[in-house]
């Protein structure tokens, strides 16, 4: 079932969903199951699975360092299929511009269609570590809006090099990212909203926001999006703070602001166990306000661990 259908069928009730990252290659998927199992009692209608782009690694050979390109966390589509049939839950694989050609994207989408995966999250992705700015892969897309257009073309039976007459066309529901505090590269929030509007006009069906810690930022973003003519569901993305290092890391990586009350609470903690509890309590407070405001879904960034997400969900679902 499509994410938008889940929202419609909920009749105004706020749904619970979360996002996971694939384990590194060489790891066992059982650890992933162990972290998902405790969350299934809250009946998530869908689970997102991220995709990591390629990165450079250095391998010593004959006393020299040889640079190779590899993907440390492959298997997104396989994990989606596994979760779909193990838990009878819809899954949402993330599809990136970065690291993929148009042909590779088409093959991935065809695999999703074969597996009965109805939803995809279309993202540009980040620049590689050695790049100052994002550079598209050879034969790949520059912008997420272009990726959305390719997915919509596939929904119409238009493949890259031919049109296939078939009764069983793909019918993907497409999610895209939104940024309540604007994308790191956007010159202004208004210009960022224009980009989001273009993604929606290209065929995106819903939006999931980047993490934020001040609900006012989300509410203002939703109102600004409506003023810009964006009418699709906007799902808030929530991440509970878990370590003191997050105070520096999250603003640096995502260019977001943290409320002073949260900063003070984290700084007063003696250890990361206490920080994790502060993060849970703050996320519960955030979530209850958002739930009372009638958001369609509360979407949590679990980052591979479920104990704090479970503690939050117990208070809300």
PDB file of C-alpha atoms in Angstrom:
ATOM      1  CA  UNK A   1       0.000   0.000   0.000  1.00  0.00           C
ATOM      2  CA  UNK A   2       1.148   3.558  -0.687  1.00  0.00           C
ATOM      3  CA  UNK A   3       2.219   5.868   2.129  1.00  0.00           C
ATOM      4  CA  UNK A   4      -0.486   8.319   1.052  1.00  0.00           C
ATOM      5  CA  UNK A   5      -3.082   5.546   1.258  1.00  0.00           C
ATOM      6  CA  UNK A   6      -1.968   4.680   4.785  1.00  0.00           C
ATOM      7  CA  UNK A   7      -2.398   8.345   5.733  1.00  0.00           C
ATOM      8  CA  UNK A   8      -5.836   8.533   4.129  1.00  0.00           C
ATOM      9  CA  UNK A   9      -7.001   5.318   5.791  1.00  0.00           C
ATOM     10  CA  UNK A  10      -5.876   6.564   9.214  1.00  0.00           C
ATOM     11  CA  UNK A  11      -8.685   9.185   9.119  1.00  0.00           C
ATOM     12  CA  UNK A  12      -6.667  11.838  10.931  1.00  0.00           C
ATOM     13  CA  UNK A  13      -4.932   9.532  13.402  1.00  0.00           C
ATOM     14  CA  UNK A  14      -1.189  10.092  13.618  1.00  0.00           C
ATOM     15  CA  UNK A  15       0.779   7.073  12.415  1.00  0.00           C
ATOM     16  CA  UNK A  16       4.152   5.788  13.626  1.00  0.00           C
ATOM     17  CA  UNK A  17       7.063   5.066  11.297  1.00  0.00           C
ATOM     18  CA  UNK A  18      10.824   4.914  11.494  1.00  0.00           C
ATOM     19  CA  UNK A  19      13.944   4.792   9.375  1.00  0.00           C
ATOM     20  CA  UNK A  20      16.803   2.321   9.529  1.00  0.00           C
ATOM     21  CA  UNK A  21      20.233   2.103   7.953  1.00  0.00           C
ATOM     22  CA  UNK A  22      21.487  -1.143   6.385  1.00  0.00           C
ATOM     23  CA  UNK A  23      24.193  -2.963   8.327  1.00  0.00           C
ATOM     24  CA  UNK A  24      27.724  -2.762   7.017  1.00  0.00           C
ATOM     25  CA  UNK A  25      28.634  -5.515   4.597  1.00  0.00           C
ATOM     26  CA  UNK A  26      29.967  -8.506   6.482  1.00  0.00           C
ATOM     27  CA  UNK A  27      27.414  -7.986   9.254  1.00  0.00           C
ATOM     28  CA  UNK A  28      24.491 -10.253  10.037  1.00  0.00           C
ATOM     29  CA  UNK A  29      20.948  -9.045   9.367  1.00  0.00           C
ATOM     30  CA  UNK A  30      19.815 -10.627  12.658  1.00  0.00           C
ATOM     31  CA  UNK A  31      21.056  -7.575  14.565  1.00  0.00           C
ATOM     32  CA  UNK A  32      18.822  -5.434  12.373  1.00  0.00           C
ATOM     33  CA  UNK A  33      15.855  -7.687  13.135  1.00  0.00           C
ATOM     34  CA  UNK A  34      16.645  -7.490  16.857  1.00  0.00           C
ATOM     35  CA  UNK A  35      16.365  -3.700  16.710  1.00  0.00           C
ATOM     36  CA  UNK A  36      13.183  -3.738  14.638  1.00  0.00           C
ATOM     37  CA  UNK A  37      11.339  -6.433  16.629  1.00  0.00           C
ATOM     38  CA  UNK A  38      10.625  -4.199  19.691  1.00  0.00           C
ATOM     39  CA  UNK A  39       9.099  -1.492  17.466  1.00  0.00           C
ATOM     40  CA  UNK A  40       6.621  -3.676  15.616  1.00  0.00           C
ATOM     41  CA  UNK A  41       4.141  -3.660  18.511  1.00  0.00           C
ATOM     42  CA  UNK A  42       3.396  -0.024  17.580  1.00  0.00           C
ATOM     43  CA  UNK A  43       2.223  -1.169  14.134  1.00  0.00           C
ATOM     44  CA  UNK A  44       4.255   1.013  11.781  1.00  0.00           C
ATOM     45  CA  UNK A  45       2.539   0.994   8.371  1.00  0.00           C
ATOM     46  CA  UNK A  46       5.888   1.538   6.659  1.00  0.00           C
ATOM     47  CA  UNK A  47       9.626   1.472   7.378  1.00  0.00           C
ATOM     48  CA  UNK A  48      12.218   3.517   5.491  1.00  0.00           C
ATOM     49  CA  UNK A  49      15.562   1.966   4.546  1.00  0.00           C
ATOM     50  CA  UNK A  50      18.378   4.352   3.670  1.00  0.00           C
ATOM     51  CA  UNK A  51      20.817   4.017   0.795  1.00  0.00           C
ATOM     52  CA  UNK A  52      24.475   4.932   1.184  1.00  0.00           C
ATOM     53  CA  UNK A  53      26.426   6.158  -1.778  1.00  0.00           C
ATOM     54  CA  UNK A  54      29.898   4.995  -2.696  1.00  0.00           C
ATOM     55  CA  UNK A  55      32.964   6.211  -0.855  1.00  0.00           C
ATOM     56  CA  UNK A  56      36.711   6.012  -1.224  1.00  0.00           C
ATOM     57  CA  UNK A  57      38.729   3.538   0.813  1.00  0.00           C
ATOM     58  CA  UNK A  58      42.480   3.114   0.814  1.00  0.00           C
ATOM     59  CA  UNK A  59      43.977  -0.365   0.546  1.00  0.00           C
ATOM     60  CA  UNK A  60      47.678  -0.991   1.139  1.00  0.00           C
ATOM     61  CA  UNK A  61      49.323  -2.806  -1.740  1.00  0.00           C
ATOM     62  CA  UNK A  62      53.072  -3.333  -2.097  1.00  0.00           C
ATOM     63  CA  UNK A  63      53.735  -0.575   0.429  1.00  0.00           C
ATOM     64  CA  UNK A  64      51.528   1.894  -1.411  1.00  0.00           C
ATOM     65  CA  UNK A  65      47.983   3.045  -0.732  1.00  0.00           C
ATOM     66  CA  UNK A  66      45.606   2.195  -3.540  1.00  0.00           C
ATOM     67  CA  UNK A  67      42.351   4.178  -3.618  1.00  0.00           C
ATOM     68  CA  UNK A  68      39.238   2.150  -4.352  1.00  0.00           C
ATOM     69  CA  UNK A  69      35.536   3.007  -4.479  1.00  0.00           C
ATOM     70  CA  UNK A  70      33.151   0.836  -2.483  1.00  0.00           C
ATOM     71  CA  UNK A  71      29.744   0.857  -0.814  1.00  0.00           C
ATOM     72  CA  UNK A  72      29.989   0.039   2.873  1.00  0.00           C
ATOM     73  CA  UNK A  73      26.232  -0.451   3.390  1.00  0.00           C
ATOM     74  CA  UNK A  74      24.750  -2.083   0.288  1.00  0.00           C
ATOM     75  CA  UNK A  75      21.578  -4.137   0.192  1.00  0.00           C
ATOM     76  CA  UNK A  76      18.810  -1.549   0.565  1.00  0.00           C
ATOM     77  CA  UNK A  77      16.365  -3.254  -1.806  1.00  0.00           C
ATOM     78  CA  UNK A  78      17.134  -6.711  -0.420  1.00  0.00           C
ATOM     79  CA  UNK A  79      16.530  -5.495   3.130  1.00  0.00           C
ATOM     80  CA  UNK A  80      13.261  -3.850   2.040  1.00  0.00           C
ATOM     81  CA  UNK A  81      12.080  -7.122   0.539  1.00  0.00           C
ATOM     82  CA  UNK A  82      13.140  -9.055   3.630  1.00  0.00           C
ATOM     83  CA  UNK A  83      11.318  -6.699   6.022  1.00  0.00           C
ATOM     84  CA  UNK A  84       8.238  -6.578   3.811  1.00  0.00           C
ATOM     85  CA  UNK A  85       7.767 -10.330   3.902  1.00  0.00           C
ATOM     86  CA  UNK A  86       9.038 -10.962   7.430  1.00  0.00           C
ATOM     87  CA  UNK A  87       6.851  -8.353   9.114  1.00  0.00           C
ATOM     88  CA  UNK A  88       4.100  -7.841   6.513  1.00  0.00           C
ATOM     89  CA  UNK A  89       4.919  -4.130   6.456  1.00  0.00           C
ATOM     90  CA  UNK A  90       5.415  -1.711   3.587  1.00  0.00           C
ATOM     91  CA  UNK A  91       8.977  -0.575   3.050  1.00  0.00           C
ATOM     92  CA  UNK A  92      10.377   2.584   1.490  1.00  0.00           C
ATOM     93  CA  UNK A  93      13.820   2.261  -0.108  1.00  0.00           C
ATOM     94  CA  UNK A  94      15.759   5.477  -0.511  1.00  0.00           C
ATOM     95  CA  UNK A  95      16.816   6.147  -4.101  1.00  0.00           C
ATOM     96  CA  UNK A  96      19.721   8.538  -4.657  1.00  0.00           C
ATOM     97  CA  UNK A  97      20.992  10.682  -7.478  1.00  0.00           C
ATOM     98  CA  UNK A  98      24.550  10.537  -6.157  1.00  0.00           C
ATOM     99  CA  UNK A  99      26.367   7.332  -7.000  1.00  0.00           C
ATOM    100  CA  UNK A 100      23.879   6.065  -9.555  1.00  0.00           C
ATOM    101  CA  UNK A 101      23.431   6.468 -13.289  1.00  0.00           C
ATOM    102  CA  UNK A 102      19.940   6.734 -14.776  1.00  0.00           C
ATOM    103  CA  UNK A 103      20.241   3.150 -15.990  1.00  0.00           C
ATOM    104  CA  UNK A 104      21.205   1.864 -12.545  1.00  0.00           C
ATOM    105  CA  UNK A 105      18.272   3.770 -11.079  1.00  0.00           C
ATOM    106  CA  UNK A 106      15.920   2.174 -13.588  1.00  0.00           C
ATOM    107  CA  UNK A 107      17.187  -1.324 -12.730  1.00  0.00           C
ATOM    108  CA  UNK A 108      16.678  -0.611  -9.018  1.00  0.00           C
ATOM    109  CA  UNK A 109      13.128   0.603  -9.635  1.00  0.00           C
ATOM    110  CA  UNK A 110      12.323  -2.429 -11.768  1.00  0.00           C
ATOM    111  CA  UNK A 111      13.517  -4.676  -8.930  1.00  0.00           C
ATOM    112  CA  UNK A 112      11.277  -2.768  -6.507  1.00  0.00           C
ATOM    113  CA  UNK A 113       8.305  -3.197  -8.828  1.00  0.00           C
ATOM    114  CA  UNK A 114       8.923  -6.953  -9.110  1.00  0.00           C
ATOM    115  CA  UNK A 115       9.048  -7.206  -5.317  1.00  0.00           C
ATOM    116  CA  UNK A 116       5.755  -5.366  -4.818  1.00  0.00           C
ATOM    117  CA  UNK A 117       7.411  -2.345  -3.197  1.00  0.00           C
ATOM    118  CA  UNK A 118       4.994   0.554  -3.758  1.00  0.00           C
ATOM    119  CA  UNK A 119       6.939   3.461  -2.234  1.00  0.00           C
ATOM    120  CA  UNK A 120      10.314   5.096  -2.812  1.00  0.00           C
ATOM    121  CA  UNK A 121      12.050   8.113  -1.288  1.00  0.00           C
ATOM    122  CA  UNK A 122      13.764  10.201  -3.992  1.00  0.00           C
ATOM    123  CA  UNK A 123      16.821  12.068  -2.714  1.00  0.00           C
ATOM    124  CA  UNK A 124      19.739  13.862  -4.286  1.00  0.00           C
ATOM    125  CA  UNK A 125      22.186  12.571  -1.688  1.00  0.00           C
ATOM    126  CA  UNK A 126      25.328  14.162  -0.313  1.00  0.00           C
ATOM    127  CA  UNK A 127      28.600  15.064  -1.924  1.00  0.00           C
ATOM    128  CA  UNK A 128      31.416  12.558  -1.511  1.00  0.00           C
ATOM    129  CA  UNK A 129      33.946  13.326   1.204  1.00  0.00           C
ATOM    130  CA  UNK A 130      36.535  14.661  -1.262  1.00  0.00           C
ATOM    131  CA  UNK A 131      34.013  16.929  -3.025  1.00  0.00           C
ATOM    132  CA  UNK A 132      33.292  20.475  -1.884  1.00  0.00           C
ATOM    133  CA  UNK A 133      29.953  20.442  -3.683  1.00  0.00           C
ATOM    134  CA  UNK A 134      27.685  17.690  -4.927  1.00  0.00           C
ATOM    135  CA  UNK A 135      28.638  16.361  -8.346  1.00  0.00           C
ATOM    136  CA  UNK A 136      26.312  14.004 -10.231  1.00  0.00           C
ATOM    137  CA  UNK A 137      27.640  10.609 -11.207  1.00  0.00           C
ATOM    138  CA  UNK A 138      28.335  10.008 -14.872  1.00  0.00           C
ATOM    139  CA  UNK A 139      24.967   9.551 -16.528  1.00  0.00           C
ATOM    140  CA  UNK A 140      23.169  10.393 -13.286  1.00  0.00           C
ATOM    141  CA  UNK A 141      20.848  13.135 -12.082  1.00  0.00           C
ATOM    142  CA  UNK A 142      21.893  16.509 -10.720  1.00  0.00           C
ATOM    143  CA  UNK A 143      18.671  17.193  -8.804  1.00  0.00           C
ATOM    144  CA  UNK A 144      16.094  15.151  -6.904  1.00  0.00           C
ATOM    145  CA  UNK A 145      13.374  16.678  -9.091  1.00  0.00           C
ATOM    146  CA  UNK A 146      14.952  14.940 -12.099  1.00  0.00           C
ATOM    147  CA  UNK A 147      14.895  11.662 -10.207  1.00  0.00           C
ATOM    148  CA  UNK A 148      11.214  12.201  -9.383  1.00  0.00           C
ATOM    149  CA  UNK A 149      10.534  12.773 -13.081  1.00  0.00           C
ATOM    150  CA  UNK A 150      12.264   9.492 -13.999  1.00  0.00           C
ATOM    151  CA  UNK A 151      10.186   7.584 -11.450  1.00  0.00           C
ATOM    152  CA  UNK A 152       6.996   9.187 -12.733  1.00  0.00           C
ATOM    153  CA  UNK A 153       7.965   8.301 -16.312  1.00  0.00           C
ATOM    154  CA  UNK A 154       8.340   4.690 -15.210  1.00  0.00           C
ATOM    155  CA  UNK A 155       4.865   4.903 -13.672  1.00  0.00           C
ATOM    156  CA  UNK A 156       3.648   5.826 -17.169  1.00  0.00           C
ATOM    157  CA  UNK A 157       5.496   2.909 -18.746  1.00  0.00           C
ATOM    158  CA  UNK A 158       8.216   5.168 -20.168  1.00  0.00           C
ATOM    159  CA  UNK A 159      11.595   3.540 -19.753  1.00  0.00           C
ATOM    160  CA  UNK A 160      14.856   5.251 -20.610  1.00  0.00           C
ATOM    161  CA  UNK A 161      15.296   3.783 -24.049  1.00  0.00           C
ATOM    162  CA  UNK A 162      11.853   2.521 -24.982  1.00  0.00           C
ATOM    163  CA  UNK A 163       8.183   2.520 -24.091  1.00  0.00           C
ATOM    164  CA  UNK A 164       6.848  -0.847 -22.986  1.00  0.00           C
ATOM    165  CA  UNK A 165       3.201  -1.620 -23.583  1.00  0.00           C
ATOM    166  CA  UNK A 166       2.166  -3.520 -20.483  1.00  0.00           C
ATOM    167  CA  UNK A 167      -0.875  -3.704 -18.243  1.00  0.00           C
ATOM    168  CA  UNK A 168       1.275  -4.057 -15.128  1.00  0.00           C
ATOM    169  CA  UNK A 169       2.967  -0.666 -14.961  1.00  0.00           C
ATOM    170  CA  UNK A 170       4.791   0.588 -11.915  1.00  0.00           C
ATOM    171  CA  UNK A 171       2.780   2.872  -9.661  1.00  0.00           C
ATOM    172  CA  UNK A 172       5.262   4.199  -7.136  1.00  0.00           C
ATOM    173  CA  UNK A 173       4.294   6.613  -4.405  1.00  0.00           C
ATOM    174  CA  UNK A 174       7.177   9.082  -4.228  1.00  0.00           C
ATOM    175  CA  UNK A 175       8.488  10.767  -1.101  1.00  0.00           C
ATOM    176  CA  UNK A 176      10.955  13.657  -1.068  1.00  0.00           C
ATOM    177  CA  UNK A 177      12.851  15.569   1.602  1.00  0.00           C
ATOM    178  CA  UNK A 178      11.909  18.939   3.068  1.00  0.00           C
ATOM    179  CA  UNK A 179      14.005  21.223   5.255  1.00  0.00           C
ATOM    180  CA  UNK A 180      12.273  23.307   7.958  1.00  0.00           C
ATOM    181  CA  UNK A 181      15.530  25.235   8.497  1.00  0.00           C
ATOM    182  CA  UNK A 182      16.386  25.142   4.756  1.00  0.00           C
ATOM    183  CA  UNK A 183      18.825  22.917   2.911  1.00  0.00           C
ATOM    184  CA  UNK A 184      22.472  23.550   3.703  1.00  0.00           C
ATOM    185  CA  UNK A 185      23.135  24.745   0.131  1.00  0.00           C
ATOM    186  CA  UNK A 186      20.007  26.879  -0.307  1.00  0.00           C
ATOM    187  CA  UNK A 187      20.581  30.654  -0.225  1.00  0.00           C
ATOM    188  CA  UNK A 188      17.257  31.191   1.559  1.00  0.00           C
ATOM    189  CA  UNK A 189      14.280  29.288   2.910  1.00  0.00           C
ATOM    190  CA  UNK A 190      12.087  30.787   0.187  1.00  0.00           C
ATOM    191  CA  UNK A 191      14.368  29.521  -2.582  1.00  0.00           C
ATOM    192  CA  UNK A 192      14.433  26.129  -0.891  1.00  0.00           C
ATOM    193  CA  UNK A 193      10.631  26.069  -0.903  1.00  0.00           C
ATOM    194  CA  UNK A 194      10.703  26.752  -4.646  1.00  0.00           C
ATOM    195  CA  UNK A 195      12.892  23.658  -5.047  1.00  0.00           C
ATOM    196  CA  UNK A 196      10.446  21.638  -2.961  1.00  0.00           C
ATOM    197  CA  UNK A 197       7.508  22.929  -5.006  1.00  0.00           C
ATOM    198  CA  UNK A 198       9.317  21.840  -8.163  1.00  0.00           C
ATOM    199  CA  UNK A 199       9.759  18.337  -6.738  1.00  0.00           C
ATOM    200  CA  UNK A 200       6.056  18.159  -5.900  1.00  0.00           C
ATOM    201  CA  UNK A 201       5.080  19.511  -9.321  1.00  0.00           C
ATOM    202  CA  UNK A 202       7.335  16.855 -10.865  1.00  0.00           C
ATOM    203  CA  UNK A 203       5.285  14.148  -9.136  1.00  0.00           C
ATOM    204  CA  UNK A 204       6.265  13.820  -5.460  1.00  0.00           C
ATOM    205  CA  UNK A 205       3.362  12.554  -3.329  1.00  0.00           C
ATOM    206  CA  UNK A 206       4.567  13.430   0.166  1.00  0.00           C
ATOM    207  CA  UNK A 207       7.391  15.127   2.054  1.00  0.00           C
ATOM    208  CA  UNK A 208       9.438  13.949   5.041  1.00  0.00           C
ATOM    209  CA  UNK A 209      11.350  16.657   6.865  1.00  0.00           C
ATOM    210  CA  UNK A 210      14.896  16.707   8.050  1.00  0.00           C
ATOM    211  CA  UNK A 211      15.220  16.432  11.819  1.00  0.00           C
ATOM    212  CA  UNK A 212      14.385  19.492  13.890  1.00  0.00           C
ATOM    213  CA  UNK A 213      14.212  20.109  17.629  1.00  0.00           C
ATOM    214  CA  UNK A 214      11.921  23.132  17.765  1.00  0.00           C
ATOM    215  CA  UNK A 215       8.348  22.386  16.664  1.00  0.00           C
ATOM    216  CA  UNK A 216       7.827  26.034  15.829  1.00  0.00           C
ATOM    217  CA  UNK A 217      10.234  25.555  12.914  1.00  0.00           C
ATOM    218  CA  UNK A 218       8.069  22.708  11.579  1.00  0.00           C
ATOM    219  CA  UNK A 219       4.774  24.569  11.937  1.00  0.00           C
ATOM    220  CA  UNK A 220       6.196  27.654  10.220  1.00  0.00           C
ATOM    221  CA  UNK A 221       7.613  25.474   7.447  1.00  0.00           C
ATOM    222  CA  UNK A 222       4.267  23.745   6.833  1.00  0.00           C
ATOM    223  CA  UNK A 223       2.487  27.103   6.670  1.00  0.00           C
ATOM    224  CA  UNK A 224       5.106  28.527   4.296  1.00  0.00           C
ATOM    225  CA  UNK A 225       4.810  25.411   2.124  1.00  0.00           C
ATOM    226  CA  UNK A 226       1.038  25.856   1.919  1.00  0.00           C
ATOM    227  CA  UNK A 227       1.526  29.491   0.946  1.00  0.00           C
ATOM    228  CA  UNK A 228       3.855  28.268  -1.810  1.00  0.00           C
ATOM    229  CA  UNK A 229       1.134  25.958  -3.126  1.00  0.00           C
ATOM    230  CA  UNK A 230       2.456  22.688  -1.663  1.00  0.00           C
ATOM    231  CA  UNK A 231      -0.532  20.591  -0.602  1.00  0.00           C
ATOM    232  CA  UNK A 232       0.924  17.087  -0.185  1.00  0.00           C
ATOM    233  CA  UNK A 233       1.350  15.610   3.334  1.00  0.00           C
ATOM    234  CA  UNK A 234       4.414  16.901   5.197  1.00  0.00           C
ATOM    235  CA  UNK A 235       5.674  14.307   7.681  1.00  0.00           C
ATOM    236  CA  UNK A 236       7.879  15.528  10.545  1.00  0.00           C
ATOM    237  CA  UNK A 237      11.170  13.694  11.047  1.00  0.00           C
ATOM    238  CA  UNK A 238      12.246  13.308  14.686  1.00  0.00           C
ATOM    239  CA  UNK A 239      15.642  12.284  16.023  1.00  0.00           C
ATOM    240  CA  UNK A 240      16.241  11.887  19.753  1.00  0.00           C
ATOM    241  CA  UNK A 241      19.613  13.217  20.865  1.00  0.00           C
ATOM    242  CA  UNK A 242      21.721  10.379  22.250  1.00  0.00           C
ATOM    243  CA  UNK A 243      25.227  11.696  22.995  1.00  0.00           C
ATOM    244  CA  UNK A 244      26.829  14.955  24.085  1.00  0.00           C
ATOM    245  CA  UNK A 245      28.711  15.009  20.805  1.00  0.00           C
ATOM    246  CA  UNK A 246      25.405  15.570  19.012  1.00  0.00           C
ATOM    247  CA  UNK A 247      25.433  19.160  20.287  1.00  0.00           C
ATOM    248  CA  UNK A 248      28.326  19.863  17.925  1.00  0.00           C
ATOM    249  CA  UNK A 249      27.786  17.199  15.284  1.00  0.00           C
ATOM    250  CA  UNK A 250      24.143  17.803  14.351  1.00  0.00           C
ATOM    251  CA  UNK A 251      24.416  21.570  13.798  1.00  0.00           C
ATOM    252  CA  UNK A 252      27.660  21.057  11.883  1.00  0.00           C
ATOM    253  CA  UNK A 253      26.373  18.306   9.581  1.00  0.00           C
ATOM    254  CA  UNK A 254      22.744  19.373   9.137  1.00  0.00           C
ATOM    255  CA  UNK A 255      23.013  23.130   9.786  1.00  0.00           C
ATOM    256  CA  UNK A 256      20.165  23.115  12.293  1.00  0.00           C
ATOM    257  CA  UNK A 257      19.620  25.027  15.527  1.00  0.00           C
ATOM    258  CA  UNK A 258      19.061  23.395  18.893  1.00  0.00           C
ATOM    259  CA  UNK A 259      16.886  25.101  21.533  1.00  0.00           C
ATOM    260  CA  UNK A 260      18.746  26.519  24.524  1.00  0.00           C
ATOM    261  CA  UNK A 261      16.688  24.451  26.971  1.00  0.00           C
ATOM    262  CA  UNK A 262      17.785  21.269  25.224  1.00  0.00           C
ATOM    263  CA  UNK A 263      21.412  22.377  25.070  1.00  0.00           C
ATOM    264  CA  UNK A 264      21.433  23.203  28.788  1.00  0.00           C
ATOM    265  CA  UNK A 265      19.809  19.882  29.687  1.00  0.00           C
ATOM    266  CA  UNK A 266      22.372  17.905  27.690  1.00  0.00           C
ATOM    267  CA  UNK A 267      25.328  19.882  29.018  1.00  0.00           C
ATOM    268  CA  UNK A 268      24.235  19.202  32.586  1.00  0.00           C
ATOM    269  CA  UNK A 269      24.297  15.428  32.034  1.00  0.00           C
ATOM    270  CA  UNK A 270      27.075  13.425  33.670  1.00  0.00           C
ATOM    271  CA  UNK A 271      27.269  10.800  30.939  1.00  0.00           C
ATOM    272  CA  UNK A 272      25.712   9.726  27.645  1.00  0.00           C
ATOM    273  CA  UNK A 273      23.235   7.456  29.408  1.00  0.00           C
ATOM    274  CA  UNK A 274      21.744  10.556  30.976  1.00  0.00           C
ATOM    275  CA  UNK A 275      21.909  12.357  27.625  1.00  0.00           C
ATOM    276  CA  UNK A 276      19.974   9.535  26.016  1.00  0.00           C
ATOM    277  CA  UNK A 277      17.214   9.947  28.615  1.00  0.00           C
ATOM    278  CA  UNK A 278      17.100  13.699  27.989  1.00  0.00           C
ATOM    279  CA  UNK A 279      16.802  12.957  24.274  1.00  0.00           C
ATOM    280  CA  UNK A 280      13.892  10.602  24.882  1.00  0.00           C
ATOM    281  CA  UNK A 281      12.058  13.088  27.090  1.00  0.00           C
ATOM    282  CA  UNK A 282      12.556  15.929  24.616  1.00  0.00           C
ATOM    283  CA  UNK A 283      11.353  13.781  21.706  1.00  0.00           C
ATOM    284  CA  UNK A 284       8.274  12.727  23.699  1.00  0.00           C
ATOM    285  CA  UNK A 285       7.468  16.375  24.368  1.00  0.00           C
ATOM    286  CA  UNK A 286       7.974  17.228  20.707  1.00  0.00           C
ATOM    287  CA  UNK A 287       5.937  14.256  19.533  1.00  0.00           C
ATOM    288  CA  UNK A 288       2.959  14.913  21.793  1.00  0.00           C
ATOM    289  CA  UNK A 289       2.665  18.494  20.565  1.00  0.00           C
ATOM    290  CA  UNK A 290       2.934  17.370  16.942  1.00  0.00           C
ATOM    291  CA  UNK A 291       0.431  14.575  17.516  1.00  0.00           C
ATOM    292  CA  UNK A 292      -2.034  17.006  19.104  1.00  0.00           C
ATOM    293  CA  UNK A 293      -1.606  19.248  16.063  1.00  0.00           C
ATOM    294  CA  UNK A 294      -2.732  16.368  13.849  1.00  0.00           C
ATOM    295  CA  UNK A 295       0.435  15.567  11.891  1.00  0.00           C
ATOM    296  CA  UNK A 296      -0.122  12.608   9.542  1.00  0.00           C
ATOM    297  CA  UNK A 297       2.867  10.556  10.707  1.00  0.00           C
ATOM    298  CA  UNK A 298       5.600  10.795  13.321  1.00  0.00           C
ATOM    299  CA  UNK A 299       8.712   9.517  11.571  1.00  0.00           C
ATOM    300  CA  UNK A 300      11.726   8.631  13.729  1.00  0.00           C
ATOM    301  CA  UNK A 301      15.378   8.409  12.715  1.00  0.00           C
ATOM    302  CA  UNK A 302      16.517   5.346  14.647  1.00  0.00           C
ATOM    303  CA  UNK A 303      20.117   5.112  13.346  1.00  0.00           C
ATOM    304  CA  UNK A 304      20.222   1.393  14.049  1.00  0.00           C
ATOM    305  CA  UNK A 305      19.158   1.425  17.712  1.00  0.00           C
ATOM    306  CA  UNK A 306      15.599   1.021  18.910  1.00  0.00           C
ATOM    307  CA  UNK A 307      15.574   1.347  22.707  1.00  0.00           C
ATOM    308  CA  UNK A 308      15.059   5.115  22.722  1.00  0.00           C
ATOM    309  CA  UNK A 309      12.491   4.992  19.899  1.00  0.00           C
ATOM    310  CA  UNK A 310      10.591   2.304  21.812  1.00  0.00           C
ATOM    311  CA  UNK A 311      10.583   4.444  24.958  1.00  0.00           C
ATOM    312  CA  UNK A 312       9.134   7.333  22.961  1.00  0.00           C
ATOM    313  CA  UNK A 313       6.535   5.247  21.132  1.00  0.00           C
ATOM    314  CA  UNK A 314       5.281   3.734  24.401  1.00  0.00           C
ATOM    315  CA  UNK A 315       4.121   7.193  25.423  1.00  0.00           C
ATOM    316  CA  UNK A 316       2.299   7.955  22.195  1.00  0.00           C
ATOM    317  CA  UNK A 317       1.027   4.878  20.355  1.00  0.00           C
TER     318      UNK A 317
END
